[in-house]
PDB file of C-alpha atoms in Angstrom:
ATOM      1  CA  UNK A1264      -0.090  -0.296   0.407  1.00 66.00           C
ATOM      2  CA  UNK A1265       0.670   4.015  -1.211  1.00 86.00           C
ATOM      3  CA  UNK A1266       1.300   6.517   1.790  1.00 89.00           C
ATOM      4  CA  UNK A1267      -1.467   8.440  -0.360  1.00 91.00           C
ATOM      5  CA  UNK A1268      -3.883   5.272   0.173  1.00 92.00           C
ATOM      6  CA  UNK A1269      -2.813   4.516   3.721  1.00 93.00           C
ATOM      7  CA  UNK A1270      -3.287   8.885   4.586  1.00 93.00           C
ATOM      8  CA  UNK A1271      -6.640   7.976   2.809  1.00 94.00           C
ATOM      9  CA  UNK A1272      -7.937   5.521   5.172  1.00 94.00           C
ATOM     10  CA  UNK A1273      -6.627   7.119   8.421  1.00 94.00           C
ATOM     11  CA  UNK A1274      -8.400  10.587   7.755  1.00 94.00           C
ATOM     12  CA  UNK A1275     -11.347   7.770   6.889  1.00 95.00           C
ATOM     13  CA  UNK A1276     -11.529   6.647  10.273  1.00 94.00           C
ATOM     14  CA  UNK A1277     -10.676   2.651   9.241  1.00 94.00           C
ATOM     15  CA  UNK A1278      -6.862   2.544  10.474  1.00 94.00           C
ATOM     16  CA  UNK A1279      -5.729   4.475  13.768  1.00 95.00           C
ATOM     17  CA  UNK A1280      -4.030   7.067  14.867  1.00 95.00           C
ATOM     18  CA  UNK A1281      -1.061   4.783  15.791  1.00 94.00           C
ATOM     19  CA  UNK A1282      -1.521   1.715  13.525  1.00 94.00           C
ATOM     20  CA  UNK A1283      -1.292   4.833  10.665  1.00 94.00           C
ATOM     21  CA  UNK A1284       1.957   5.773  12.173  1.00 95.00           C
ATOM     22  CA  UNK A1285       3.381   2.184  12.670  1.00 94.00           C
ATOM     23  CA  UNK A1286       2.329   1.214   8.792  1.00 93.00           C
ATOM     24  CA  UNK A1287       3.736   5.075   7.587  1.00 94.00           C
ATOM     25  CA  UNK A1288       7.110   4.331   9.546  1.00 95.00           C
ATOM     26  CA  UNK A1289       7.279   1.239   7.640  1.00 92.00           C
ATOM     27  CA  UNK A1290       7.937   3.324   4.658  1.00 92.00           C
ATOM     28  CA  UNK A1291       9.655   6.534   5.149  1.00 93.00           C
ATOM     29  CA  UNK A1292      12.419   3.860   6.631  1.00 94.00           C
ATOM     30  CA  UNK A1293      13.047   3.955   3.070  1.00 92.00           C
ATOM     31  CA  UNK A1294      14.980   7.327   3.001  1.00 93.00           C
ATOM     32  CA  UNK A1295      17.513   6.075   4.997  1.00 95.00           C
ATOM     33  CA  UNK A1296      18.884   3.274   2.216  1.00 94.00           C
ATOM     34  CA  UNK A1297      18.588   6.058  -0.930  1.00 95.00           C
ATOM     35  CA  UNK A1298      21.479   7.298   1.780  1.00 95.00           C
ATOM     36  CA  UNK A1299      23.704   4.692   0.835  1.00 94.00           C
ATOM     37  CA  UNK A1300      22.578   4.648  -2.453  1.00 93.00           C
ATOM     38  CA  UNK A1301      24.155   8.031  -2.550  1.00 96.00           C
ATOM     39  CA  UNK A1302      27.448   6.524  -1.025  1.00 95.00           C
ATOM     40  CA  UNK A1303      27.399   4.263  -3.586  1.00 94.00           C
ATOM     41  CA  UNK A1304      26.676   6.044  -6.477  1.00 96.00           C
ATOM     42  CA  UNK A1305      27.872   9.691  -8.567  1.00 96.00           C
ATOM     43  CA  UNK A1306      24.962  10.520  -7.039  1.00 97.00           C
ATOM     44  CA  UNK A1307      24.862  13.168  -4.213  1.00 97.00           C
ATOM     45  CA  UNK A1308      21.908  14.519  -3.178  1.00 96.00           C
ATOM     46  CA  UNK A1309      18.329  13.635  -4.362  1.00 97.00           C
ATOM     47  CA  UNK A1310      15.383  17.027  -3.663  1.00 97.00           C
ATOM     48  CA  UNK A1311      11.523  15.720  -3.086  1.00 96.00           C
ATOM     49  CA  UNK A1312       9.116  18.283  -3.961  1.00 96.00           C
ATOM     50  CA  UNK A1313       6.188  19.450  -4.923  1.00 94.00           C
ATOM     51  CA  UNK A1314       6.248  17.684  -7.573  1.00 95.00           C
ATOM     52  CA  UNK A1315       9.228  16.638  -9.357  1.00 97.00           C
ATOM     53  CA  UNK A1316      11.339  14.014  -7.686  1.00 97.00           C
ATOM     54  CA  UNK A1317      14.869  15.651  -8.872  1.00 98.00           C
ATOM     55  CA  UNK A1318      18.786  13.453  -8.457  1.00 98.00           C
ATOM     56  CA  UNK A1319      21.517  16.001  -8.404  1.00 98.00           C
ATOM     57  CA  UNK A1320      25.307  14.513  -9.178  1.00 97.00           C
ATOM     58  CA  UNK A1321      28.669  14.919  -8.159  1.00 96.00           C
ATOM     59  CA  UNK A1322      28.844  16.628 -11.347  1.00 95.00           C
ATOM     60  CA  UNK A1323      26.592  19.069  -9.894  1.00 97.00           C
ATOM     61  CA  UNK A1324      24.214  17.421 -12.612  1.00 98.00           C
ATOM     62  CA  UNK A1325      20.727  17.456 -11.928  1.00 98.00           C
ATOM     63  CA  UNK A1326      17.924  15.030 -13.449  1.00 98.00           C
ATOM     64  CA  UNK A1327      14.814  14.862 -13.710  1.00 98.00           C
ATOM     65  CA  UNK A1328      13.126  11.205 -12.866  1.00 97.00           C
ATOM     66  CA  UNK A1329      10.210  10.043 -14.306  1.00 96.00           C
ATOM     67  CA  UNK A1330       7.192   8.112 -12.519  1.00 93.00           C
ATOM     68  CA  UNK A1331       7.235   4.339 -13.177  1.00 94.00           C
ATOM     69  CA  UNK A1332      10.826   4.567 -16.028  1.00 96.00           C
ATOM     70  CA  UNK A1333      12.034   1.806 -14.987  1.00 94.00           C
ATOM     71  CA  UNK A1334      15.335   2.628 -16.555  1.00 94.00           C
ATOM     72  CA  UNK A1335      15.792   6.329 -16.629  1.00 96.00           C
ATOM     73  CA  UNK A1336      18.379   7.522 -16.424  1.00 97.00           C
ATOM     74  CA  UNK A1337      19.321   8.896 -12.067  1.00 97.00           C
ATOM     75  CA  UNK A1338      17.277   5.957 -11.430  1.00 96.00           C
ATOM     76  CA  UNK A1339      20.208   3.656 -13.316  1.00 96.00           C
ATOM     77  CA  UNK A1340      22.557   5.028 -11.809  1.00 97.00           C
ATOM     78  CA  UNK A1341      21.727   4.528  -8.288  1.00 96.00           C
ATOM     79  CA  UNK A1342      20.774   1.378  -9.098  1.00 96.00           C
ATOM     80  CA  UNK A1343      24.323   0.893 -10.245  1.00 96.00           C
ATOM     81  CA  UNK A1344      26.221   3.639  -9.087  1.00 95.00           C
ATOM     82  CA  UNK A1345      26.953   5.575 -12.401  1.00 94.00           C
ATOM     83  CA  UNK A1346      25.315   5.460 -15.928  1.00 94.00           C
ATOM     84  CA  UNK A1347      27.453   5.888 -18.945  1.00 91.00           C
ATOM     85  CA  UNK A1348      30.347   8.438 -17.144  1.00 92.00           C
ATOM     86  CA  UNK A1349      33.835   7.185 -17.650  1.00 90.00           C
ATOM     87  CA  UNK A1350      32.701   5.553 -21.657  1.00 92.00           C
ATOM     88  CA  UNK A1351      31.906   9.395 -21.779  1.00 93.00           C
ATOM     89  CA  UNK A1352      35.535  10.770 -19.541  1.00 91.00           C
ATOM     90  CA  UNK A1353      37.595   7.845 -22.599  1.00 90.00           C
ATOM     91  CA  UNK A1354      35.489   9.490 -25.496  1.00 92.00           C
ATOM     92  CA  UNK A1355      36.620  13.462 -24.471  1.00 91.00           C
ATOM     93  CA  UNK A1356      39.553  12.449 -24.580  1.00 89.00           C
ATOM     94  CA  UNK A1357      40.017  12.306 -28.407  1.00 88.00           C
ATOM     95  CA  UNK A1358      37.647  15.247 -29.252  1.00 90.00           C
ATOM     96  CA  UNK A1359      39.791  18.302 -28.534  1.00 88.00           C
ATOM     97  CA  UNK A1360      38.320  20.926 -27.429  1.00 91.00           C
ATOM     98  CA  UNK A1361      35.243  21.176 -30.150  1.00 96.00           C
ATOM     99  CA  UNK A1362      33.904  23.842 -31.285  1.00 96.00           C
ATOM    100  CA  UNK A1363      29.926  22.567 -32.690  1.00 98.00           C
ATOM    101  CA  UNK A1364      28.833  19.254 -31.211  1.00 98.00           C
ATOM    102  CA  UNK A1365      25.698  17.176 -31.811  1.00 98.00           C
ATOM    103  CA  UNK A1366      23.553  15.035 -29.524  1.00 98.00           C
ATOM    104  CA  UNK A1367      21.150  12.758 -31.421  1.00 98.00           C
ATOM    105  CA  UNK A1368      19.051  10.652 -30.235  1.00 97.00           C
ATOM    106  CA  UNK A1369      19.050  12.925 -26.872  1.00 97.00           C
ATOM    107  CA  UNK A1370      16.597  11.930 -25.214  1.00 97.00           C
ATOM    108  CA  UNK A1371      16.448  13.449 -21.678  1.00 97.00           C
ATOM    109  CA  UNK A1372      19.566  15.365 -22.831  1.00 97.00           C
ATOM    110  CA  UNK A1373      22.711  13.385 -19.725  1.00 97.00           C
ATOM    111  CA  UNK A1374      24.403  13.433 -23.269  1.00 97.00           C
ATOM    112  CA  UNK A1375      24.752  17.350 -23.668  1.00 98.00           C
ATOM    113  CA  UNK A1376      24.722  18.235 -19.910  1.00 98.00           C
ATOM    114  CA  UNK A1377      27.701  16.384 -18.729  1.00 96.00           C
ATOM    115  CA  UNK A1378      30.001  17.852 -22.014  1.00 96.00           C
ATOM    116  CA  UNK A1379      29.043  20.800 -21.132  1.00 96.00           C
ATOM    117  CA  UNK A1380      29.843  20.821 -18.784  1.00 95.00           C
ATOM    118  CA  UNK A1381      33.822  19.794 -19.885  1.00 94.00           C
ATOM    119  CA  UNK A1382      33.163  22.065 -22.772  1.00 96.00           C
ATOM    120  CA  UNK A1383      31.513  26.235 -21.925  1.00 95.00           C
ATOM    121  CA  UNK A1384      32.355  27.050 -24.806  1.00 95.00           C
ATOM    122  CA  UNK A1385      31.691  24.547 -27.329  1.00 97.00           C
ATOM    123  CA  UNK A1386      27.322  24.657 -29.094  1.00 98.00           C
ATOM    124  CA  UNK A1387      25.295  21.591 -28.845  1.00 98.00           C
ATOM    125  CA  UNK A1388      21.723  20.731 -30.774  1.00 98.00           C
ATOM    126  CA  UNK A1389      20.233  18.541 -28.946  1.00 98.00           C
ATOM    127  CA  UNK A1390      17.082  16.447 -31.122  1.00 98.00           C
ATOM    128  CA  UNK A1391      14.138  14.999 -29.149  1.00 98.00           C
ATOM    129  CA  UNK A1392      11.865  13.577 -31.016  1.00 98.00           C
ATOM    130  CA  UNK A1393       8.917  11.864 -28.962  1.00 97.00           C
ATOM    131  CA  UNK A1394       7.278  15.181 -27.631  1.00 97.00           C
ATOM    132  CA  UNK A1395       7.331  13.524 -23.742  1.00 96.00           C
ATOM    133  CA  UNK A1396      11.497  13.031 -23.825  1.00 97.00           C
ATOM    134  CA  UNK A1397      11.974  16.049 -25.689  1.00 98.00           C
ATOM    135  CA  UNK A1398       9.835  18.265 -22.433  1.00 97.00           C
ATOM    136  CA  UNK A1399      11.693  15.948 -20.009  1.00 97.00           C
ATOM    137  CA  UNK A1400      15.268  17.052 -22.317  1.00 98.00           C
ATOM    138  CA  UNK A1401      13.831  20.823 -21.427  1.00 98.00           C
ATOM    139  CA  UNK A1402      13.143  21.035 -17.403  1.00 98.00           C
ATOM    140  CA  UNK A1403      16.278  19.157 -17.633  1.00 98.00           C
ATOM    141  CA  UNK A1404      18.791  21.946 -19.799  1.00 98.00           C
ATOM    142  CA  UNK A1405      15.999  24.537 -17.436  1.00 98.00           C
ATOM    143  CA  UNK A1406      16.768  22.759 -14.468  1.00 98.00           C
ATOM    144  CA  UNK A1407      20.630  23.139 -14.810  1.00 98.00           C
ATOM    145  CA  UNK A1408      20.077  26.879 -16.751  1.00 97.00           C
ATOM    146  CA  UNK A1409      21.421  25.137 -19.546  1.00 96.00           C
ATOM    147  CA  UNK A1410      23.387  28.149 -22.113  1.00 94.00           C
ATOM    148  CA  UNK A1411      24.431  26.532 -24.727  1.00 96.00           C
ATOM    149  CA  UNK A1412      21.775  23.692 -25.572  1.00 98.00           C
ATOM    150  CA  UNK A1413      19.609  24.623 -27.586  1.00 98.00           C
ATOM    151  CA  UNK A1414      16.705  20.930 -28.122  1.00 98.00           C
ATOM    152  CA  UNK A1415      14.426  20.127 -31.822  1.00 98.00           C
ATOM    153  CA  UNK A1416      12.185  18.062 -30.997  1.00 98.00           C
ATOM    154  CA  UNK A1417      12.908  16.496 -34.337  1.00 98.00           C
ATOM    155  CA  UNK A1418      14.781  13.124 -35.394  1.00 98.00           C
ATOM    156  CA  UNK A1419      17.379  12.127 -37.733  1.00 98.00           C
ATOM    157  CA  UNK A1420      17.117  10.350 -40.514  1.00 98.00           C
ATOM    158  CA  UNK A1421      17.394   9.403 -44.262  1.00 98.00           C
ATOM    159  CA  UNK A1422      13.383  10.177 -45.017  1.00 97.00           C
ATOM    160  CA  UNK A1423      12.288  14.387 -43.680  1.00 98.00           C
ATOM    161  CA  UNK A1424       8.302  13.289 -43.364  1.00 98.00           C
ATOM    162  CA  UNK A1425       6.236  12.117 -40.883  1.00 98.00           C
ATOM    163  CA  UNK A1426       7.464   8.188 -39.143  1.00 98.00           C
ATOM    164  CA  UNK A1427       5.735   6.583 -35.555  1.00 97.00           C
ATOM    165  CA  UNK A1428       8.259   5.504 -33.081  1.00 97.00           C
ATOM    166  CA  UNK A1429       6.997   2.881 -30.552  1.00 96.00           C
ATOM    167  CA  UNK A1430       7.672   4.865 -27.162  1.00 95.00           C
ATOM    168  CA  UNK A1431       7.799   2.890 -24.211  1.00 93.00           C
ATOM    169  CA  UNK A1432       6.708   4.925 -21.336  1.00 93.00           C
ATOM    170  CA  UNK A1433       8.542   2.008 -18.656  1.00 93.00           C
ATOM    171  CA  UNK A1434      11.780   2.624 -20.453  1.00 93.00           C
ATOM    172  CA  UNK A1435      11.983   5.723 -22.175  1.00 93.00           C
ATOM    173  CA  UNK A1436      15.724   5.560 -23.474  1.00 92.00           C
ATOM    174  CA  UNK A1437      14.026   2.627 -25.651  1.00 91.00           C
ATOM    175  CA  UNK A1438      12.322   4.014 -27.943  1.00 94.00           C
ATOM    176  CA  UNK A1439      12.538   3.442 -31.535  1.00 96.00           C
ATOM    177  CA  UNK A1440      10.691   3.568 -35.051  1.00 96.00           C
ATOM    178  CA  UNK A1441      10.995  -0.637 -34.076  1.00 96.00           C
ATOM    179  CA  UNK A1442       9.465  -2.277 -31.050  1.00 93.00           C
ATOM    180  CA  UNK A1443      12.768  -3.470 -29.809  1.00 92.00           C
ATOM    181  CA  UNK A1444      11.677  -4.663 -26.194  1.00 89.00           C
ATOM    182  CA  UNK A1445       7.274  -5.705 -27.608  1.00 90.00           C
ATOM    183  CA  UNK A1446       6.636  -4.507 -24.473  1.00 91.00           C
ATOM    184  CA  UNK A1447       2.957  -4.191 -24.005  1.00 92.00           C
ATOM    185  CA  UNK A1448       3.199  -0.814 -22.141  1.00 94.00           C
ATOM    186  CA  UNK A1449       4.971   0.141 -25.729  1.00 94.00           C
ATOM    187  CA  UNK A1450       2.535   2.605 -28.455  1.00 95.00           C
ATOM    188  CA  UNK A1451       2.782   4.118 -31.034  1.00 97.00           C
ATOM    189  CA  UNK A1452       3.464   7.660 -30.836  1.00 97.00           C
ATOM    190  CA  UNK A1453       4.077  11.023 -34.848  1.00 98.00           C
ATOM    191  CA  UNK A1454       7.562  12.672 -34.567  1.00 98.00           C
ATOM    192  CA  UNK A1455       8.560  14.448 -37.073  1.00 98.00           C
ATOM    193  CA  UNK A1456      11.695  13.819 -38.590  1.00 98.00           C
ATOM    194  CA  UNK A1457      14.735  15.241 -41.105  1.00 98.00           C
ATOM    195  CA  UNK A1458      17.444  14.400 -42.365  1.00 98.00           C
ATOM    196  CA  UNK A1459      20.721  16.205 -41.288  1.00 98.00           C
ATOM    197  CA  UNK A1460      21.985  17.953 -44.737  1.00 98.00           C
ATOM    198  CA  UNK A1461      18.409  19.140 -44.349  1.00 98.00           C
ATOM    199  CA  UNK A1462      19.116  20.919 -40.984  1.00 98.00           C
ATOM    200  CA  UNK A1463      22.786  21.873 -41.756  1.00 98.00           C
ATOM    201  CA  UNK A1464      21.499  23.710 -44.522  1.00 97.00           C
ATOM    202  CA  UNK A1465      18.203  24.943 -43.264  1.00 97.00           C
ATOM    203  CA  UNK A1466      20.202  26.826 -39.755  1.00 97.00           C
ATOM    204  CA  UNK A1467      23.980  27.380 -41.937  1.00 96.00           C
ATOM    205  CA  UNK A1468      25.750  25.702 -39.966  1.00 97.00           C
ATOM    206  CA  UNK A1469      29.301  26.715 -40.009  1.00 96.00           C
ATOM    207  CA  UNK A1470      31.479  23.894 -38.411  1.00 96.00           C
ATOM    208  CA  UNK A1471      30.804  20.496 -36.632  1.00 98.00           C
ATOM    209  CA  UNK A1472      33.681  18.813 -34.719  1.00 97.00           C
ATOM    210  CA  UNK A1473      31.512  15.873 -32.782  1.00 98.00           C
ATOM    211  CA  UNK A1474      28.631  13.784 -32.994  1.00 98.00           C
ATOM    212  CA  UNK A1475      26.919  10.786 -31.331  1.00 98.00           C
ATOM    213  CA  UNK A1476      24.366   9.056 -32.146  1.00 98.00           C
ATOM    214  CA  UNK A1477      22.430   6.978 -29.868  1.00 97.00           C
ATOM    215  CA  UNK A1478      19.377   6.497 -32.373  1.00 97.00           C
ATOM    216  CA  UNK A1479      18.079   2.549 -30.498  1.00 96.00           C
ATOM    217  CA  UNK A1480      18.937   0.406 -33.802  1.00 95.00           C
ATOM    218  CA  UNK A1481      18.050   3.437 -36.611  1.00 97.00           C
ATOM    219  CA  UNK A1482      22.271   5.148 -36.263  1.00 98.00           C
ATOM    220  CA  UNK A1483      21.760   4.087 -40.537  1.00 98.00           C
ATOM    221  CA  UNK A1484      19.923   5.538 -41.554  1.00 98.00           C
ATOM    222  CA  UNK A1485      20.713   9.172 -39.599  1.00 98.00           C
ATOM    223  CA  UNK A1486      24.827   9.130 -41.975  1.00 98.00           C
ATOM    224  CA  UNK A1487      22.815   7.631 -44.649  1.00 98.00           C
ATOM    225  CA  UNK A1488      20.592  11.310 -44.815  1.00 98.00           C
ATOM    226  CA  UNK A1489      24.336  12.734 -43.946  1.00 98.00           C
ATOM    227  CA  UNK A1490      26.953  12.384 -45.959  1.00 98.00           C
ATOM    228  CA  UNK A1491      27.652  15.800 -47.622  1.00 98.00           C
ATOM    229  CA  UNK A1492      27.353  16.546 -43.704  1.00 98.00           C
ATOM    230  CA  UNK A1493      30.248  14.049 -43.120  1.00 98.00           C
ATOM    231  CA  UNK A1494      32.493  14.318 -46.064  1.00 97.00           C
ATOM    232  CA  UNK A1495      32.670  18.373 -45.669  1.00 97.00           C
ATOM    233  CA  UNK A1496      33.469  18.804 -42.404  1.00 98.00           C
ATOM    234  CA  UNK A1497      34.201  15.647 -41.128  1.00 97.00           C
ATOM    235  CA  UNK A1498      33.705  15.193 -37.705  1.00 98.00           C
ATOM    236  CA  UNK A1499      34.620  12.403 -35.206  1.00 97.00           C
ATOM    237  CA  UNK A1500      31.401  10.206 -34.880  1.00 98.00           C
ATOM    238  CA  UNK A1501      30.209   8.745 -31.666  1.00 97.00           C
ATOM    239  CA  UNK A1502      28.026   5.306 -32.268  1.00 97.00           C
ATOM    240  CA  UNK A1503      26.129   2.731 -30.309  1.00 97.00           C
ATOM    241  CA  UNK A1504      26.101  -0.479 -32.917  1.00 97.00           C
ATOM    242  CA  UNK A1505      23.867  -3.035 -31.419  1.00 96.00           C
ATOM    243  CA  UNK A1506      23.392  -6.555 -33.691  1.00 96.00           C
ATOM    244  CA  UNK A1507      20.772  -7.017 -31.956  1.00 95.00           C
ATOM    245  CA  UNK A1508      18.539  -3.909 -32.492  1.00 96.00           C
ATOM    246  CA  UNK A1509      20.410  -2.930 -36.294  1.00 97.00           C
ATOM    247  CA  UNK A1510      18.722  -7.036 -37.386  1.00 96.00           C
ATOM    248  CA  UNK A1511      14.907  -5.081 -36.267  1.00 96.00           C
ATOM    249  CA  UNK A1512      15.936  -2.638 -39.197  1.00 97.00           C
ATOM    250  CA  UNK A1513      17.172  -4.799 -41.656  1.00 97.00           C
ATOM    251  CA  UNK A1514      21.172  -3.832 -41.073  1.00 97.00           C
ATOM    252  CA  UNK A1515      24.560  -5.234 -39.568  1.00 97.00           C
ATOM    253  CA  UNK A1516      26.479  -2.967 -38.012  1.00 98.00           C
ATOM    254  CA  UNK A1517      29.763  -3.113 -40.483  1.00 98.00           C
ATOM    255  CA  UNK A1518      27.491  -2.045 -43.273  1.00 98.00           C
ATOM    256  CA  UNK A1519      28.107   1.197 -41.134  1.00 98.00           C
ATOM    257  CA  UNK A1520      31.547   1.452 -41.062  1.00 98.00           C
ATOM    258  CA  UNK A1521      31.513  -0.013 -44.683  1.00 98.00           C
ATOM    259  CA  UNK A1522      29.149   3.438 -45.455  1.00 98.00           C
ATOM    260  CA  UNK A1523      31.930   5.071 -43.225  1.00 98.00           C
ATOM    261  CA  UNK A1524      34.766   3.988 -44.565  1.00 97.00           C
ATOM    262  CA  UNK A1525      34.342   5.845 -48.388  1.00 97.00           C
ATOM    263  CA  UNK A1526      34.593   9.038 -46.920  1.00 97.00           C
ATOM    264  CA  UNK A1527      37.916   8.741 -45.094  1.00 97.00           C
ATOM    265  CA  UNK A1528      36.038   6.749 -41.494  1.00 98.00           C
ATOM    266  CA  UNK A1529      38.428   4.283 -39.536  1.00 97.00           C
ATOM    267  CA  UNK A1530      36.314   3.305 -37.002  1.00 98.00           C
ATOM    268  CA  UNK A1531      37.353   2.428 -33.823  1.00 97.00           C
ATOM    269  CA  UNK A1532      36.206  -0.617 -30.548  1.00 96.00           C
ATOM    270  CA  UNK A1533      35.965   1.323 -27.238  1.00 94.00           C
ATOM    271  CA  UNK A1534      35.845   0.272 -24.363  1.00 88.00           C
ATOM    272  CA  UNK A1535      36.038   2.275 -20.455  1.00 83.00           C
ATOM    273  CA  UNK A1536      39.439   0.079 -21.009  1.00 82.00           C
ATOM    274  CA  UNK A1537      40.552   0.303 -23.957  1.00 83.00           C
ATOM    275  CA  UNK A1538      40.472   2.499 -27.955  1.00 91.00           C
ATOM    276  CA  UNK A1539      41.292   0.013 -30.597  1.00 94.00           C
ATOM    277  CA  UNK A1540      40.936  -0.002 -33.976  1.00 95.00           C
ATOM    278  CA  UNK A1541      38.710  -2.970 -35.081  1.00 96.00           C
ATOM    279  CA  UNK A1542      38.258  -3.460 -39.619  1.00 96.00           C
ATOM    280  CA  UNK A1543      34.509  -6.117 -38.503  1.00 96.00           C
ATOM    281  CA  UNK A1544      32.550  -6.327 -36.235  1.00 96.00           C
ATOM    282  CA  UNK A1545      31.636 -10.474 -35.428  1.00 95.00           C
ATOM    283  CA  UNK A1546      30.331 -12.432 -32.766  1.00 92.00           C
ATOM    284  CA  UNK A1547      33.055 -12.019 -30.701  1.00 93.00           C
ATOM    285  CA  UNK A1548      32.306  -8.320 -30.537  1.00 94.00           C
ATOM    286  CA  UNK A1549      31.950  -7.375 -27.301  1.00 93.00           C
ATOM    287  CA  UNK A1550      32.152  -3.574 -27.318  1.00 94.00           C
ATOM    288  CA  UNK A1551      28.245  -2.085 -28.514  1.00 95.00           C
ATOM    289  CA  UNK A1552      30.161   1.327 -28.738  1.00 96.00           C
ATOM    290  CA  UNK A1553      32.352   2.812 -31.393  1.00 97.00           C
ATOM    291  CA  UNK A1554      34.168   5.888 -32.459  1.00 97.00           C
ATOM    292  CA  UNK A1555      35.425   6.546 -36.403  1.00 98.00           C
ATOM    293  CA  UNK A1556      37.808   9.170 -36.764  1.00 96.00           C
ATOM    294  CA  UNK A1557      39.254  10.449 -40.338  1.00 92.00           C
ATOM    295  CA  UNK A1558      42.363   9.007 -41.105  1.00 83.00           C
TER     296      UNK A1558
END
């Protein structure tokens, strides 16, 4: 039974004052368990307001929790101690001091917020097509008083049109153009898409140094829609490539490697502890994040 139900029972005279206090105390005691979760993670504080639950990290970044979302980033940090910060730190070592960064698949904005702290003079463009995710992205940017991140409620692909995405309210980070998890709570949401080439032309972007692309299996289509941009600016690319997700789109991660190779890109498998060139993704490849750099 939850807090409000217990309080309703007490107010209706269904349980005594002392029984109410006993049951509420059992729930309140969980607050003290969170102290240990914070100690074992890169979080530093949990704030409960009238409307929100906010997790503040050691970096000073604040992230809103979303009710019933089991995989939302701030709760993932509490559950497992960190998100992908060690991997991102290793990535930051490879990109110098970028002037312009594109965050494609921005979700609730954590990647952009994290890197914006490292590169406060850099301009970030953050793309998130799903309206509810975009709402929390904007709230997180406002919560953190972000000045160098521009958010766009659009996705990037190889076409300019409205497409339906599969939105999972219990795991918004797994939402995709394909029904990846086939969860019963998933439903379709119409979202606007454009191409990277079209966005760059319409917004008169004059430089791109770094692109992070994590769009739950649809990465190949992002690159197909931005070949002119990639050839012109030659940005370093941080890309997720999962065989199980790309299979949902009827391609293999090696198709991305082959697509970018004629533009002068070499692929590197990256993890928290390693960074090594890779010619092809095989069944023995354990990494799921990759860096593409010009050779």
